[in-house]
Structure formats: structure tokens, C-alpha cells
Coordinates of C-alpha atoms and ligand atoms in Angstrom, one line a residue:
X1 CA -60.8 40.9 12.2
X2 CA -63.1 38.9 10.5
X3 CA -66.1 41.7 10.7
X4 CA -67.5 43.4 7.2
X5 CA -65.0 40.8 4.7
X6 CA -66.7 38.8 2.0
X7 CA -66.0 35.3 2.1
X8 CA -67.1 33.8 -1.1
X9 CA -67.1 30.0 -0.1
X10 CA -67.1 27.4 -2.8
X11 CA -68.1 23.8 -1.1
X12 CA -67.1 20.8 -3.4
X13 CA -68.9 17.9 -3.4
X14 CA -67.2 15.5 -0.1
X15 CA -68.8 14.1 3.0
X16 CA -66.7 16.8 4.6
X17 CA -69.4 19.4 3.0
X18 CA -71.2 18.9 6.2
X19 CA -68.2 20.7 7.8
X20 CA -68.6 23.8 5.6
X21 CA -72.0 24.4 7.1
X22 CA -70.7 24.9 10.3
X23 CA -68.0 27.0 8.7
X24 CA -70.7 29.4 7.9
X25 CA -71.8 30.0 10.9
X26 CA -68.4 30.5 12.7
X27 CA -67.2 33.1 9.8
X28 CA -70.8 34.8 10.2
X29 CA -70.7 35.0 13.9
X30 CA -67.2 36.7 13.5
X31 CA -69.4 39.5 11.3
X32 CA -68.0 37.7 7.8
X33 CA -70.4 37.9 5.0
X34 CA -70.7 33.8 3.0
X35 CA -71.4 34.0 -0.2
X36 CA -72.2 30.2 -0.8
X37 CA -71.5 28.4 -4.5
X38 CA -72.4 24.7 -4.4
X39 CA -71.0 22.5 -6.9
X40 CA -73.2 19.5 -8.5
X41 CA -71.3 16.8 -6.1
X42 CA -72.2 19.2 -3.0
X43 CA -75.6 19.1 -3.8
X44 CA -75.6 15.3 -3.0
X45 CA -74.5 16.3 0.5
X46 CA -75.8 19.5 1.8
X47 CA -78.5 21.1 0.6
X48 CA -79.3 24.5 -0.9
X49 CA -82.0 25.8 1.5
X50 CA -79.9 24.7 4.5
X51 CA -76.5 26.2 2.8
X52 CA -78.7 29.6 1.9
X53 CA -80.2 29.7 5.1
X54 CA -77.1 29.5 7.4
X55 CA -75.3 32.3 5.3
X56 CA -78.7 34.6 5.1
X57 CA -77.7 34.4 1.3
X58 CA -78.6 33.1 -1.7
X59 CA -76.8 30.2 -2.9
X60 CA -75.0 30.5 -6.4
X61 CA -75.0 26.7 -8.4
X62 CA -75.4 27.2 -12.1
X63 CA -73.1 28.8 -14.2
X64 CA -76.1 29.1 -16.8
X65 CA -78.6 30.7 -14.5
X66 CA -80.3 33.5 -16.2
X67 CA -81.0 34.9 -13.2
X68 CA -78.3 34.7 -11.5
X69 CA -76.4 36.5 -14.4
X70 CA -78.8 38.9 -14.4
X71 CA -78.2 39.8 -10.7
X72 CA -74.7 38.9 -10.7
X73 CA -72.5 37.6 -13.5
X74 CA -69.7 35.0 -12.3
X75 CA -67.2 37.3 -13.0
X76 CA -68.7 39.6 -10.9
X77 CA -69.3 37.1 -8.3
X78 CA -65.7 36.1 -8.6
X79 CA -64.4 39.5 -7.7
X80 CA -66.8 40.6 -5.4
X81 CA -65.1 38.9 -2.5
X82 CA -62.4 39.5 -0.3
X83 CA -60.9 35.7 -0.4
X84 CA -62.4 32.9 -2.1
X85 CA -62.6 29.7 -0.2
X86 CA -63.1 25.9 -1.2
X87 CA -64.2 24.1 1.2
X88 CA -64.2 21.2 1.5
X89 CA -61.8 21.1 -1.9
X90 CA -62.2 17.9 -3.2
X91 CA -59.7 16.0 -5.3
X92 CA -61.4 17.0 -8.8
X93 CA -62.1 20.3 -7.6
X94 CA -57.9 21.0 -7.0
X95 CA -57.3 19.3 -10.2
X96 CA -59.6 21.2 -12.0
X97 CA -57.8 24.4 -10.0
X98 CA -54.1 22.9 -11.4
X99 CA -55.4 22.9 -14.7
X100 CA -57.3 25.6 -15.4
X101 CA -60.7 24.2 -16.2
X102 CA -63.9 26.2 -16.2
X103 CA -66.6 24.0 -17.1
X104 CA -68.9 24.8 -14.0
X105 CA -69.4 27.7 -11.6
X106 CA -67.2 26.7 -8.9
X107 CA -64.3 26.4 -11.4
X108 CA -65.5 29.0 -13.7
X109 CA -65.4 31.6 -10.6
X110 CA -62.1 30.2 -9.3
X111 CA -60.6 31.2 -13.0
X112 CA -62.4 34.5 -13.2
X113 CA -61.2 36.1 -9.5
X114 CA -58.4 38.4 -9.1
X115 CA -58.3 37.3 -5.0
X116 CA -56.5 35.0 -3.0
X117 CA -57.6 31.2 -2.7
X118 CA -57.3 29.4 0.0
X119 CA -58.2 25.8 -0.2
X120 CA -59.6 23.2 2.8
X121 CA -58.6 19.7 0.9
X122 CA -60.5 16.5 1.9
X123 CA -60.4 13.1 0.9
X124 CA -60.1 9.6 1.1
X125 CA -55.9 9.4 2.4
X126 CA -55.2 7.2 -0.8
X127 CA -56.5 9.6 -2.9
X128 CA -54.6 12.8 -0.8
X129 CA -51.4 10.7 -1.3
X130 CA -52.1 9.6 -4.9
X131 CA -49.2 11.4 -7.4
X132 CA -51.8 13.2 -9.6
X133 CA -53.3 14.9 -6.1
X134 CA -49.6 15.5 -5.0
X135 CA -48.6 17.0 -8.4
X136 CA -51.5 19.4 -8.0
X137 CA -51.4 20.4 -4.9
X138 CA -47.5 21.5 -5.7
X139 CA -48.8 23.4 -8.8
X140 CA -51.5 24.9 -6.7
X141 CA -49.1 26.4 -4.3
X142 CA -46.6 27.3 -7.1
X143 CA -49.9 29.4 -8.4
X144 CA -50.3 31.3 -4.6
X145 CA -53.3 29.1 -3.6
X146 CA -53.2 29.3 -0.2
X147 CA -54.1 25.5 2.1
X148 CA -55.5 24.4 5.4
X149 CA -55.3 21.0 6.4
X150 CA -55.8 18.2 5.7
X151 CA -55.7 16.9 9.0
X152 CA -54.6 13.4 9.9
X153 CA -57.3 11.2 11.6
X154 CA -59.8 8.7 11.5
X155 CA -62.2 9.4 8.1
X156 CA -65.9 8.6 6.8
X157 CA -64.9 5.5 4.6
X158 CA -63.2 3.9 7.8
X159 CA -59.5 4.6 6.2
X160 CA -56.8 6.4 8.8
X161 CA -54.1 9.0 7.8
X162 CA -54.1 12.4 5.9
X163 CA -57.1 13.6 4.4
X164 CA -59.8 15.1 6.8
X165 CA -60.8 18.3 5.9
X166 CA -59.3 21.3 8.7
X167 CA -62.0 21.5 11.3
X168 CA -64.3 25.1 10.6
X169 CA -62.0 26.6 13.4
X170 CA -58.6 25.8 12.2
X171 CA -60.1 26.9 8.4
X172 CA -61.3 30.3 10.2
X173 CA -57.0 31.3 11.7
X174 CA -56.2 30.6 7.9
X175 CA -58.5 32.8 6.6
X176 CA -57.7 35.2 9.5
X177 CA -54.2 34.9 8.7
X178 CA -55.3 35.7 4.4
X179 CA -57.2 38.5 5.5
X180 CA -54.6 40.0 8.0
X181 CA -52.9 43.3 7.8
X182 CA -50.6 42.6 9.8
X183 CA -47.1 44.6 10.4
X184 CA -45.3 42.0 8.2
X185 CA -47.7 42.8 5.9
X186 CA -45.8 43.3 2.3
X187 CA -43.1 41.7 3.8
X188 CA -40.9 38.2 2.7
X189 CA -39.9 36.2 5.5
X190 CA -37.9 32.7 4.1
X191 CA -38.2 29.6 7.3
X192 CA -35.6 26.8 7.1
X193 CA -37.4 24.0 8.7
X194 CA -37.1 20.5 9.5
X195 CA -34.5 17.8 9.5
X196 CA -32.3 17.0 6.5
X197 CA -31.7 13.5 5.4
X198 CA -28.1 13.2 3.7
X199 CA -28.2 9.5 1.7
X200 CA -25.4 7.3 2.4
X201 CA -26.4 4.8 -0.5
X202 CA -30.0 4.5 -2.7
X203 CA -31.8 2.8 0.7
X204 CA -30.2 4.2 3.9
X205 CA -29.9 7.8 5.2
X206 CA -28.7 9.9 8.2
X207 CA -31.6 11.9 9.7
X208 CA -32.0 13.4 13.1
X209 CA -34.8 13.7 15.5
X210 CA -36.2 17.2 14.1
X211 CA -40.0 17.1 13.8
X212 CA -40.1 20.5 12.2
X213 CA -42.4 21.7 15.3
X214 CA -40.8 24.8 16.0
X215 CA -40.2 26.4 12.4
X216 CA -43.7 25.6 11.4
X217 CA -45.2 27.1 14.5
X218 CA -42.5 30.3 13.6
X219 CA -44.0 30.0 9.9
X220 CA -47.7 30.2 10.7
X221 CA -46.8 32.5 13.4
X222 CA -45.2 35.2 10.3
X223 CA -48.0 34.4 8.6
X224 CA -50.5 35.7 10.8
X225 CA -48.8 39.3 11.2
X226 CA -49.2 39.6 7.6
X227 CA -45.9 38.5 6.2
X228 CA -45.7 36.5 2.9
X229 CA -43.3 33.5 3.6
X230 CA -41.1 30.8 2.1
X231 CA -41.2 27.6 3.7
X232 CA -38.0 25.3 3.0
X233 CA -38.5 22.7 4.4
X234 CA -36.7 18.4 5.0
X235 CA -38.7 15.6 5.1
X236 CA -40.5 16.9 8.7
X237 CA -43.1 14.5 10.3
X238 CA -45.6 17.4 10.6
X239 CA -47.2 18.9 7.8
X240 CA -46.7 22.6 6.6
X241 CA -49.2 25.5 7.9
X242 CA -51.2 26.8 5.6
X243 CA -50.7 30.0 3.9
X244 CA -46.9 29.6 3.0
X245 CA -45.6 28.8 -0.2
X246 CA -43.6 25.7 0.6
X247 CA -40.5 24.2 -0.8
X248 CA -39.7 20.3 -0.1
X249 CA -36.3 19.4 0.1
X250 CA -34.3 16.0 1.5
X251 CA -30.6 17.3 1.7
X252 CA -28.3 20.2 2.8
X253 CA -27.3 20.7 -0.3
X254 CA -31.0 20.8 -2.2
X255 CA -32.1 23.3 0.9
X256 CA -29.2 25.9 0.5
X257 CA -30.2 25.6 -3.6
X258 CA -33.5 26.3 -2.3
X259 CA -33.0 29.4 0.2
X260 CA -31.1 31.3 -2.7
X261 CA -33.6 30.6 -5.0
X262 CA -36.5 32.0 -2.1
X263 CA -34.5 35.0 -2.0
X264 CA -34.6 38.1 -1.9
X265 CA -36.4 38.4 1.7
X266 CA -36.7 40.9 4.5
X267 CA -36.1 38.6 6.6
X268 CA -34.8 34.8 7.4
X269 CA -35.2 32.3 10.4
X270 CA -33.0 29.3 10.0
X271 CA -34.6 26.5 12.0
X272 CA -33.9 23.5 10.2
X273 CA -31.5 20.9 11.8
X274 CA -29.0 20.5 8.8
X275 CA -26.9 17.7 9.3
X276 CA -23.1 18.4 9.7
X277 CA -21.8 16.2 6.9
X278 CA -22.5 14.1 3.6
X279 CA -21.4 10.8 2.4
X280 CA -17.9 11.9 1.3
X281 CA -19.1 10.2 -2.0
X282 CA -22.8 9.2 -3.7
X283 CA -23.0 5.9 -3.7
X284 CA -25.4 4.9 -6.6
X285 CA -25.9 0.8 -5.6
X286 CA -26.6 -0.1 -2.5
X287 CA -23.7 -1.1 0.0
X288 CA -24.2 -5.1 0.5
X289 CA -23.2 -7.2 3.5
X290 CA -20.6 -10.0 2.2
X291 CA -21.2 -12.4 4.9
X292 CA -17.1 -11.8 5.7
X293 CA -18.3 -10.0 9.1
X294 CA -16.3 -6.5 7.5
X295 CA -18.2 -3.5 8.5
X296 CA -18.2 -0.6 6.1
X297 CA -16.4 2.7 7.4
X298 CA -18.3 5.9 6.4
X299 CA -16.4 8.7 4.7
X300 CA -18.0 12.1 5.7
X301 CA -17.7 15.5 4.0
X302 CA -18.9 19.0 5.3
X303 CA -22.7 20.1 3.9
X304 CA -22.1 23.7 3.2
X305 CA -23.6 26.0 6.2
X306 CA -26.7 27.8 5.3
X307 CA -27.2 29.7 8.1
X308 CA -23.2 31.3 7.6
X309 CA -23.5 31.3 3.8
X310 CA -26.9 33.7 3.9
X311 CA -25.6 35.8 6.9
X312 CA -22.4 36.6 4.9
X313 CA -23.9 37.3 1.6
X314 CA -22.2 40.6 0.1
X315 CA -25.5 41.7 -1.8
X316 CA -28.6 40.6 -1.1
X317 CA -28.6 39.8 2.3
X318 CA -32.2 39.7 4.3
X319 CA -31.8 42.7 6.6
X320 CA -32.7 39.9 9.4
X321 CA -31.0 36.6 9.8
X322 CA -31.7 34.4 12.4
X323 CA -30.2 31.4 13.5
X324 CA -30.7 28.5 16.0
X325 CA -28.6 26.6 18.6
X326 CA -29.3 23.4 20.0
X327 CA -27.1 22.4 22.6
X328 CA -26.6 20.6 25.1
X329 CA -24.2 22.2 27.8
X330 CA -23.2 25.9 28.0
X331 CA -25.5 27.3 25.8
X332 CA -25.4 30.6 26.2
X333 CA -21.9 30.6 25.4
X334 CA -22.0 28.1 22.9
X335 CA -24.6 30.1 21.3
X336 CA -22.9 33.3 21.4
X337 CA -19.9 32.1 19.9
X338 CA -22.1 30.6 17.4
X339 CA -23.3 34.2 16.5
X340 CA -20.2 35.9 15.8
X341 CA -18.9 33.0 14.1
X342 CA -21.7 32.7 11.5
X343 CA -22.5 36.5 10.9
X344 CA -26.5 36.6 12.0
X345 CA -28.0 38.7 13.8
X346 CA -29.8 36.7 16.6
X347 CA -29.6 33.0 18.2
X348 CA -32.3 31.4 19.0
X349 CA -30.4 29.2 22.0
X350 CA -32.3 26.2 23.6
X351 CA -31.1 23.2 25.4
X352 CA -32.0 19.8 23.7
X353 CA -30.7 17.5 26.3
X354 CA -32.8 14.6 26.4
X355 CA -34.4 15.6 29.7
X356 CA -35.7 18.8 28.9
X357 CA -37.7 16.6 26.1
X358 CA -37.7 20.0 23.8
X359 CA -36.4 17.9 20.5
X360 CA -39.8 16.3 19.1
X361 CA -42.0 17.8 22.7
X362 CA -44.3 20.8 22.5
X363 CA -42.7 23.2 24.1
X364 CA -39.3 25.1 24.3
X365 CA -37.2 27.6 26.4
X366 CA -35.1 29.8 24.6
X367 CA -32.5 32.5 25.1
X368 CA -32.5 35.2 22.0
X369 CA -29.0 36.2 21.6
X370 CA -28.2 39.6 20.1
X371 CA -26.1 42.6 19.4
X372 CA -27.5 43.7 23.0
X373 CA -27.1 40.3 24.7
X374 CA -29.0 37.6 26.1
X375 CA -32.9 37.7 26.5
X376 CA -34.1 34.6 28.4
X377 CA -37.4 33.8 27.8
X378 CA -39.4 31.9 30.1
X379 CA -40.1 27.9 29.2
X380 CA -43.2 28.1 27.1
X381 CA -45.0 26.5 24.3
X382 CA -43.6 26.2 20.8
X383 CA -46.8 28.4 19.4
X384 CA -45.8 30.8 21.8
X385 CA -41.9 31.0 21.2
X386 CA -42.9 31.2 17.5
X387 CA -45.1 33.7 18.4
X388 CA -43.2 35.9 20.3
X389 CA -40.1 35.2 18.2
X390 CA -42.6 36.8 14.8
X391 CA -43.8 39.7 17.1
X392 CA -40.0 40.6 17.7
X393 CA -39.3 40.2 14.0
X394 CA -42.0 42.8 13.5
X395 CA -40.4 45.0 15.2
X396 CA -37.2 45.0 13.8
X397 CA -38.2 45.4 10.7
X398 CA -40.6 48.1 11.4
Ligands
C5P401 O1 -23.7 24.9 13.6 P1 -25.1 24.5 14.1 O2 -25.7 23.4 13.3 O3 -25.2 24.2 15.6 O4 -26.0 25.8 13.8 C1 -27.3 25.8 13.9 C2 -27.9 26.9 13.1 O5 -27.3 26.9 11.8 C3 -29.4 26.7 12.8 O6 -30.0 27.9 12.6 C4 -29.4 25.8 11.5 O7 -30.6 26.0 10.8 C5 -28.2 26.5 10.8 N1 -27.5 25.5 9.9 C6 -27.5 25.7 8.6 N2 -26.8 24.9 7.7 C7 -26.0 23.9 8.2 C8 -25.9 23.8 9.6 C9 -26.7 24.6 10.4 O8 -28.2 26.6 8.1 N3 -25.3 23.2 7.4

């Protein structure tokens, strides 16, 4: 997949630089060509003769270089890739990225290229979580710039949480999945993913047990045939795959704004668990005990239904909707009932009783419901629902 592509790989100046190294040699092994760029900051971690002698290429570093200009100009450089990849990208790097600066090579090239970006972020978790990082990351996915990782994990400066750069493996699927031409190639595919959180006053909400597992693995699976997707998605407790274009949402309200705003798309998978119901009423000060042992009573309202509002759109509607049912008892009924009463086209059926351990596990058994019926798949893991669940998406849109 990988074999004859140019891989122009800008490493940023981290601890995780020492990563990218090995990157090299798992993209060349796959018969990728590395262009390498080193910033400054990389210097200070990996060197030039080792970077230049892992990709069997010489190492670009100076934006000024006379000789390099004359061999190559940075616009040239820029463009003479197939997909232009920082890793690791540091938190300067991305906010040089969000802002457009071009005072180096590495950020100089990265304004000059007409490719795709994809992005391997790393650093310390304060600064990953830190606002300005946050705010750039969401311009940088506004902008296309594709991102893998951060992973969660122990990191150099002894601190735990979000931050690690993608190990050279998982950074080697993304750029797989940029480089694919795939049979959803071309095509938009919008993911509900997720739980929803519905506030009953500023401090308190109503969540459910979603982790987002199975419409992320459905979104990375898309992704890897080709297609170009929307991710909507609630406050999950997994992050988002890379390659997507995400969309962060907290109610059922902000994620059917959302979905109509993603569209038009060939095709869309609802697999978020919206909640049911609202707060009747926002409350805008927290509800107080009174010490007079009176409990408050919760009014409910109905959140509108995504799922039913998208399938029965008059114009505009994806040529593929698909839903999701998790029940508990008669499923395959349930679910089918479900399907003529919301307009889609297939149900993805599972039972979520507590001890198939399916809600928040790894894996998942599903029944597709259809036009033609009911297709039981096999219990299997959630990659592989997702995946087979993409490939069948293919084909109907083919
Ligand atoms: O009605 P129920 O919640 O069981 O339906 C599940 C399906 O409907 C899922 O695909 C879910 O994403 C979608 N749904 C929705 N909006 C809602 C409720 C459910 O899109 N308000």
C-alpha cells in the first residue's frame, strides 16, 4: 500500500523524536520513500547522520541552505510528497501550523504544500490539555490536518495521561488510511458517536454508560476504505481516530445541530447513545438541598430523534442511513420495529444486557437488519463489527 509513496516526514523537536526514527524504518520497509526535515529542537534529540542514514536520504534543516535551494527549493520540497507528516508534532510546531507561521523549514514547507497533513502530537499531558493546545488542535482539524494519537500513558518527564506520541505502528495505519484509495474513496460518511450528557442544572448531568468504542472503531474503519468522514461526537471516554474531521458535542440537541451542519453525506451511521429526554426546563443555578429532607422531582422533555429526523429528511437525505439498537430482550423484533418506525435503512441490533458485557467491553454481536431481513453476525470484536459494517457500506454505495 505503502510501496513507491513519498512520505515527507517533518520531526519537531520532543523526546518522542527518538520514535520517528523507528518510524523511518517501518514506512521504508513497507517500500515508502522518507524525506526527513529536522527542525532546530530535533536536532537536540536525534541527529542528522542517524536521521539521513535510516531514510537513505538526505536530511533537509535550513530554510536558508544554498544548497539545498539549489537542489531543491522548499516549495518544491513541499510538494514533492505524497503526505506530509510531523512527527513527533510538538506543541509549538501545531501552533505554529494554527497560525500560519513560516519562519523555519519545517513551518515554511508545511505552508508551502498543496498535500494532506497528518500530524503525530506529543507532549507533556499538561501541555496536550492546556487551552491554547486545545484551541489549535480544533483549528488544525477545522484546516483538514489529519491526527494520530496522542496516546495515554506513562511519559519521559514521569507525568501520566494524554500526550505520548502514536507508537511508529499506529502512525504507519494513519498514513495507510491518508494514502488509501479505498472504495469510499470520494465519499462523505457522517458517525454519531458516543454518549450524550443532557444537564439537569450548571453541576449535574444525565449520561449513560457509552464509551464511544463502537462508532470510533466504525469511524476509523470508513476511514481506511477511503471515505472522508464526520465524526459527531458526546463527551466519549476514548479519544477520536485519526483522520476524521471531528465535531464535539455534550447534548442531543447540540449533536442533531451538528449532523445537519455535517451534511450533505453519502452516507450516515448513527451510533451515539442519545439520551431519551432533557430537563423539561434549563436550570441556570444549581438546585440546593434545604436541609427540609424534600427531594426534587425531575421534569423530563423528549430530545428530538436524530436518527428519525435524518432518515425522513425530504431533500437531502444520505442515500444510506444507519441506525443502532441496544436492547435488552427481543431484539430482533425490537429492532425491526425500530426500523420501520424511524425510516433507515439498516439496524445495527445488539444485546446490551449486563452479562453479555458489550456496553463499555471490546467486543460485540450484532444482527444487521434490512429491507431483506436479518443478517446475524457472529460475536466478534468491535474493530471487526466496524469493519465488516464499513465493507458492507462500500458496497452499497458502490
Ligand atoms: O430509539 P433508540 O434510542 O433505541 O434508537 C437508537 C438509534 O437511534 C441509534 O442509532 C441512536 O444513535 C439513534 N438515536 C438518535 N437520536 C435520539 C435517540 C436515538 O439518533 N434522540
Amino acid at each position: 500500500m505503502l510501496a513507491g509513496k513519498r512520505i515527507l516526514l517533518i520531526i519537531g523537536g520532543g523526546i518522542a523524536a527518538f520514535k520517528s526514527l523507528d518510524l523511518i524504518r517501518r514506512l521504508r520497509e513497507r517500500g515508502a520513500t522518507v524525506t526527513p526535515v529536522l527542525t532546530r529542537a530535533a536536532e537536540e534529540f536525534v541527529t542528522p547522520l542517524s536521521t539521513s542514514a535510516l531514510a537513505a536520504e538526505k536530511v533537509y534543516r535550513d530554510l536558508f541552505d544554498l544548497t539545498d535551494e539549489s537542489e531543491m527549493g522548499h516549495i518544491e520540497l513541499s510538494r514533492a510528497a505524497d503526505l506530509v507528516v510531523v512527527a513527533p508534532a510538538t506543541a509549538d510546531l501545531m501552533a505554529k501550523m494554527a497560525h500560519g507561521h513560516a519562519n523555519d523549514l519545517a513551518s515554511t514547507v508545511l505552508m508551502a504544500t498543496d498535500k494532506r497533513v497528518l500530524i503525530a502530537p506529543a507532549m507533556n499531558v499538561r501541555m496536550w490539555e492546556h487551552a491554547a493546545t486545545q484551541r489549535n488542535l480544533a483549528t488544525l482539524l477545522g484546516d483538514g490536518v489529519l491526527v494520530a494519537g496522542p496516546n495515554k500513558g506513562d511519559m519521559a518527564c514521569g507525568e501520566y495521561g494524554p500526550g505520548r506520541m502514536a507508537e511508529p505502528l499506529e502512525i504507519v495505519t494513519a498514513i495507510e488510511a491518508a494514502m488509501m484509495d479505498g472504495p469510499l474513496k470520494g465519499r462523505h460518511v457522517l458517525v454519531t458517536s458516543g454518549p450524550t450528557h443532557e444537564p439537569i442544572d450548571p453541576v449535574r448531568y444525565i449520561a449513560n454508560r457509552s464509551s464511544g468504542a463502537q462508532g470510533t472503531a466504525i469511524a476509523r474503519a470508513l476511514t481506511a476504505l477511503g471515505a472522508q468522514v464526520t465524526f459527531v461526537t458526546g463527551p466519549a471516554s476514548i479519544p477520536a481516530p485519526a483522520g476524521v474531521s471531528v465535531i464535539r458535542v455534550q447534548t442531543a440537541r447540540q449533536m442533531l445541530e451538528a449532523v445537519q451542519g455535517a451534511l450533505p453525506a453519502d452516507a450516515a451511521v448513527f451510533a451515539a447513545a442519545v439520551a431519551d429526554w432533557r430537563m423539561a426546563e434549563d436550570q441556570p443555578r444549581k438546585i440546593k438541598k434545604d436541609g427540609s429532607g424534600k427531594v426534587p422531582t425531575l421534569k423530563f422533555a423528549e430530545n428530538p430523534d436524530i436518527l428519525a429526523t435524518v432518515s425522513q429528511m425530504k431533500k437531502g437525505r444520505p442515500a444510506l442511513v444507519v441506525g443502532f439498537a441496544a436492547e435488552t430482550d427481543d431484539v430482533i423484533a425490537h429492532a425491526t420495529a425500530k426500523r420501520a418506525r424511524k425510516g433507515c435503512d439498516w439496524i445495527v441490533a445488539n444485546d446490551v444486557s449486563p452479562e453479555t458485557g458489550i456496553m463499555g467491553g471490546s467486543e460485540n454481536a450484532v444482527t444487521v437488519i434490512s429491507a431483506q431481513g436479518a443478517d446475524e453476525w457472529p460475536r466478534m470484536g468491535k474493530d471487526q463489527v466496524a469493519a465488516r459494517l464499513a465493507a458492507k457500506i462500500a458496497g452499497a454505495l458502490a
